[in-house]
DNA sequence: AACATTATTGCAAGTAATTTGCAAATAGGG
DNA sequence: CCCTATTTGCAAATTACTTGCAATAATGTT
């Protein structure tokens, strides 16, 4: 966790950027928050430590971190139209989205990387990232929607 | 292609919706346009046939078609923050995005569905849709960025 | 074929998320 | 400690999409 933070700080330096208090705070906030927060959520949480922190600074910092490859932006269907941000490598690469309760579950699955490599080879492209998103009903919602056979009769 | 249109029309009927001129036009426009157009693009093209067609009608129709399962919405990183729409089943389920030239290539890959089924079984969830997105450099951009070894010396 | 009913449309105004211009602040090198 | 370019806060702007409402038109009924 903090190891990620250190890597991030080193990279920020290497990129020739200035390590301002705001950037440090935003980076730390990203490690403290649960997965895929929105810019508003990062701002709300970081503002607990620096109430002067501006939302546009959060947006600018997140985009800068993204350009440096330190943050991965994501968008989820059914979650309005805002962006979500994760420290690169801090969470599972793939996601399951419940279309009923909007729950988002992360997972990793090496087979996906194998598919990506196969595609890259066959089409002569370079693949830097693979993101699988599954849409469906989570265990709870599925159970509620399709009760056990003969259950309620 | 027109087979898709017919299925769509039947479904619209079955859903109890009225088959208005605008809906027919939007549906036909979706089959005529290249993959994943934005609402603006659908509107622009459809307006060539009915200049009175309003953009909000396009949005409402696309969302309604989505609710009926006839249209699949997508969002691509690096393509601004608008939604893209495709007639369900009209295009490949998965995508490759070139992070340099923004090109989007579609593909199908049965192995992905296998991964989805495996995940569904292990986690007791129901998966209705799986969407894999690969980010990287297309063949052209990869060739331009990393010339053949010893090429320019 | 005219009519009633109610879904759908066009228009204009509204909203949410994000972006930008600019003057003031400040990190980091000399 | 000072200089300069980078970064910040603030407010206004922009983008992509949504909504309220009166007018219009699709479909069942006669």
Short mmCIF file of N, CA, C and O (backbone and C1' of nucleotides) in Angstrom, two decimals, chain D residues 4-27:
data_model
loop_
_atom_site.label_atom_id
_atom_site.label_comp_id
_atom_site.label_asym_id
_atom_site.label_seq_id
_atom_site.Cartn_x
_atom_site.Cartn_y
_atom_site.Cartn_z
P DT D 4 14.26 36.01 -13.05
"O5'" DT D 4 13.38 34.70 -13.28
"C5'" DT D 4 14.07 33.43 -13.43
"C4'" DT D 4 13.03 32.33 -13.52
"C3'" DT D 4 11.84 32.69 -14.41
"O3'" DT D 4 11.68 31.63 -15.33
"C1'" DT D 4 11.10 31.92 -12.31
P DA D 5 10.61 31.71 -16.51
"O5'" DA D 5 10.02 30.24 -16.39
"C5'" DA D 5 10.89 29.17 -15.98
"C4'" DA D 5 10.05 28.13 -15.29
"C3'" DA D 5 8.81 27.73 -16.08
"O3'" DA D 5 8.64 26.35 -15.90
"C1'" DA D 5 8.15 28.63 -13.99
P DT D 6 7.47 25.59 -16.56
"O5'" DT D 6 6.66 25.08 -15.28
"C5'" DT D 6 7.37 24.36 -14.27
"C4'" DT D 6 6.48 24.24 -13.07
"C3'" DT D 6 5.14 23.56 -13.35
"O3'" DT D 6 5.02 22.55 -12.36
"C1'" DT D 6 4.81 25.60 -12.19
P DT D 7 3.83 21.56 -12.32
"O5'" DT D 7 2.83 22.29 -11.30
"C5'" DT D 7 3.23 22.46 -9.96
"C4'" DT D 7 2.19 23.25 -9.21
"C3'" DT D 7 0.76 22.69 -9.33
"O3'" DT D 7 0.31 22.44 -8.01
"C1'" DT D 7 0.80 25.04 -9.65
P DT D 8 -1.14 21.89 -7.75
"O5'" DT D 8 -1.88 23.19 -7.23
"C5'" DT D 8 -1.41 23.85 -6.05
"C4'" DT D 8 -2.23 25.09 -5.81
"C3'" DT D 8 -3.74 24.83 -5.73
"O3'" DT D 8 -4.18 25.10 -4.40
"C1'" DT D 8 -3.22 26.69 -7.17
P DG D 9 -5.65 24.68 -3.96
"O5'" DG D 9 -6.44 26.05 -4.20
"C5'" DG D 9 -6.10 27.20 -3.43
"C4'" DG D 9 -6.98 28.36 -3.85
"C3'" DG D 9 -8.48 28.11 -3.77
"O3'" DG D 9 -9.05 29.27 -3.16
"C1'" DG D 9 -7.89 28.78 -5.98
P DC D 10 -10.53 29.29 -2.65
"O5'" DC D 10 -11.30 30.05 -3.82
"C5'" DC D 10 -10.84 31.35 -4.21
"C4'" DC D 10 -11.42 31.72 -5.55
"C3'" DC D 10 -12.91 31.40 -5.72
"O3'" DC D 10 -13.61 32.63 -5.78
"C1'" DC D 10 -11.65 30.91 -7.68
P DA D 11 -15.23 32.62 -5.81
"O5'" DA D 11 -15.53 33.01 -7.32
"C5'" DA D 11 -14.65 33.91 -7.99
"C4'" DA D 11 -14.99 33.87 -9.47
"C3'" DA D 11 -16.48 33.68 -9.74
"O3'" DA D 11 -16.85 34.50 -10.84
"C1'" DA D 11 -15.27 31.94 -10.76
P DA D 12 -18.37 34.47 -11.42
"O5'" DA D 12 -18.17 34.25 -12.98
"C5'" DA D 12 -16.93 34.65 -13.60
"C4'" DA D 12 -16.75 33.85 -14.86
"C3'" DA D 12 -18.06 33.62 -15.62
"O3'" DA D 12 -17.81 33.77 -17.00
"C1'" DA D 12 -17.05 31.54 -15.11
P DA D 13 -18.88 33.34 -18.13
"O5'" DA D 13 -18.28 31.96 -18.65
"C5'" DA D 13 -16.92 31.94 -19.10
"C4'" DA D 13 -16.67 30.60 -19.75
"C3'" DA D 13 -17.73 30.19 -20.76
"O3'" DA D 13 -17.04 29.66 -21.88
"C1'" DA D 13 -17.56 28.53 -19.08
P DT D 14 -17.83 29.34 -23.23
"O5'" DT D 14 -17.83 27.75 -23.16
"C5'" DT D 14 -16.62 27.10 -22.76
"C4'" DT D 14 -16.89 25.62 -22.65
"C3'" DT D 14 -17.91 25.11 -23.67
"O3'" DT D 14 -17.27 24.07 -24.38
"C1'" DT D 14 -18.42 24.33 -21.50
P DT D 15 -17.94 23.39 -25.66
"O5'" DT D 15 -18.05 21.86 -25.25
"C5'" DT D 15 -17.30 21.34 -24.17
"C4'" DT D 15 -17.97 20.09 -23.66
"C3'" DT D 15 -18.88 19.39 -24.67
"O3'" DT D 15 -18.52 18.03 -24.63
"C1'" DT D 15 -20.07 19.80 -22.66
P DA D 16 -19.10 16.97 -25.72
"O5'" DA D 16 -20.28 16.28 -24.88
"C5'" DA D 16 -19.93 15.52 -23.73
"C4'" DA D 16 -21.20 15.09 -23.08
"C3'" DA D 16 -22.21 14.42 -24.00
"O3'" DA D 16 -22.63 13.25 -23.34
"C1'" DA D 16 -23.24 16.18 -22.84
P DC D 17 -23.57 12.18 -24.11
"O5'" DC D 17 -24.88 12.37 -23.25
"C5'" DC D 17 -24.69 12.50 -21.83
"C4'" DC D 17 -25.83 13.29 -21.23
"C3'" DC D 17 -27.21 12.70 -21.53
"O3'" DC D 17 -27.65 12.09 -20.33
"C1'" DC D 17 -27.20 15.07 -21.43
P DT D 18 -29.11 11.40 -20.26
"O5'" DT D 18 -30.01 12.56 -19.62
"C5'" DT D 18 -29.53 13.25 -18.48
"C4'" DT D 18 -30.63 14.14 -17.94
"C3'" DT D 18 -32.03 13.52 -17.95
"O3'" DT D 18 -32.57 13.79 -16.67
"C1'" DT D 18 -32.05 15.59 -19.09
P DT D 19 -34.01 13.25 -16.22
"O5'" DT D 19 -34.97 14.54 -16.36
"C5'" DT D 19 -34.51 15.78 -15.90
"C4'" DT D 19 -35.58 16.82 -16.13
"C3'" DT D 19 -37.01 16.30 -16.12
"O3'" DT D 19 -37.76 17.18 -15.31
"C1'" DT D 19 -36.58 17.47 -18.13
P DG D 20 -39.26 16.91 -14.88
"O5'" DG D 20 -40.00 18.18 -15.48
"C5'" DG D 20 -39.52 19.50 -15.20
"C4'" DG D 20 -40.43 20.52 -15.87
"C3'" DG D 20 -41.91 20.18 -15.83
"O3'" DG D 20 -42.63 21.40 -15.74
"C1'" DG D 20 -41.17 20.17 -18.09
P DC D 21 -44.23 21.46 -15.56
"O5'" DC D 21 -44.70 21.74 -17.04
"C5'" DC D 21 -44.12 22.83 -17.78
"C4'" DC D 21 -44.67 22.83 -19.18
"C3'" DC D 21 -46.11 22.28 -19.29
"O3'" DC D 21 -46.83 23.09 -20.18
"C1'" DC D 21 -44.72 21.15 -20.77
P DA D 22 -48.46 23.23 -19.99
"O5'" DA D 22 -48.91 23.79 -21.41
"C5'" DA D 22 -48.07 24.75 -22.08
"C4'" DA D 22 -47.94 24.35 -23.54
"C3'" DA D 22 -49.28 24.06 -24.22
"O3'" DA D 22 -49.23 24.60 -25.54
"C1'" DA D 22 -47.88 22.18 -24.43
P DA D 23 -50.50 24.38 -26.57
"O5'" DA D 23 -49.89 23.43 -27.69
"C5'" DA D 23 -48.72 23.88 -28.38
"C4'" DA D 23 -48.26 22.78 -29.33
"C3'" DA D 23 -49.33 22.33 -30.33
"O3'" DA D 23 -48.68 22.08 -31.57
"C1'" DA D 23 -48.60 20.49 -29.06
P DT D 24 -49.51 21.58 -32.84
"O5'" DT D 24 -49.12 20.04 -32.92
"C5'" DT D 24 -47.74 19.69 -33.01
"C4'" DT D 24 -47.63 18.18 -33.08
"C3'" DT D 24 -48.50 17.53 -34.15
"O3'" DT D 24 -47.64 16.73 -34.92
"C1'" DT D 24 -48.76 16.42 -32.08
P DA D 25 -48.16 15.98 -36.25
"O5'" DA D 25 -48.35 14.49 -35.70
"C5'" DA D 25 -47.22 13.83 -35.10
"C4'" DA D 25 -47.69 12.47 -34.64
"C3'" DA D 25 -48.54 11.72 -35.65
"O3'" DA D 25 -48.30 10.35 -35.43
"C1'" DA D 25 -49.75 11.96 -33.72
P DA D 26 -48.01 9.34 -36.60
"O5'" DA D 26 -48.15 7.92 -35.87
"C5'" DA D 26 -47.22 7.61 -34.82
"C4'" DA D 26 -47.86 6.59 -33.90
"C3'" DA D 26 -48.51 5.41 -34.59
"O3'" DA D 26 -48.21 4.25 -33.82
"C1'" DA D 26 -50.13 6.59 -33.30
P DT D 27 -48.43 2.77 -34.35
"O5'" DT D 27 -49.81 2.34 -33.68
"C5'" DT D 27 -49.90 2.32 -32.25
"C4'" DT D 27 -51.33 2.20 -31.79
"C3'" DT D 27 -52.17 1.14 -32.53
"O3'" DT D 27 -52.63 0.24 -31.55
"C1'" DT D 27 -53.37 3.17 -32.28
#
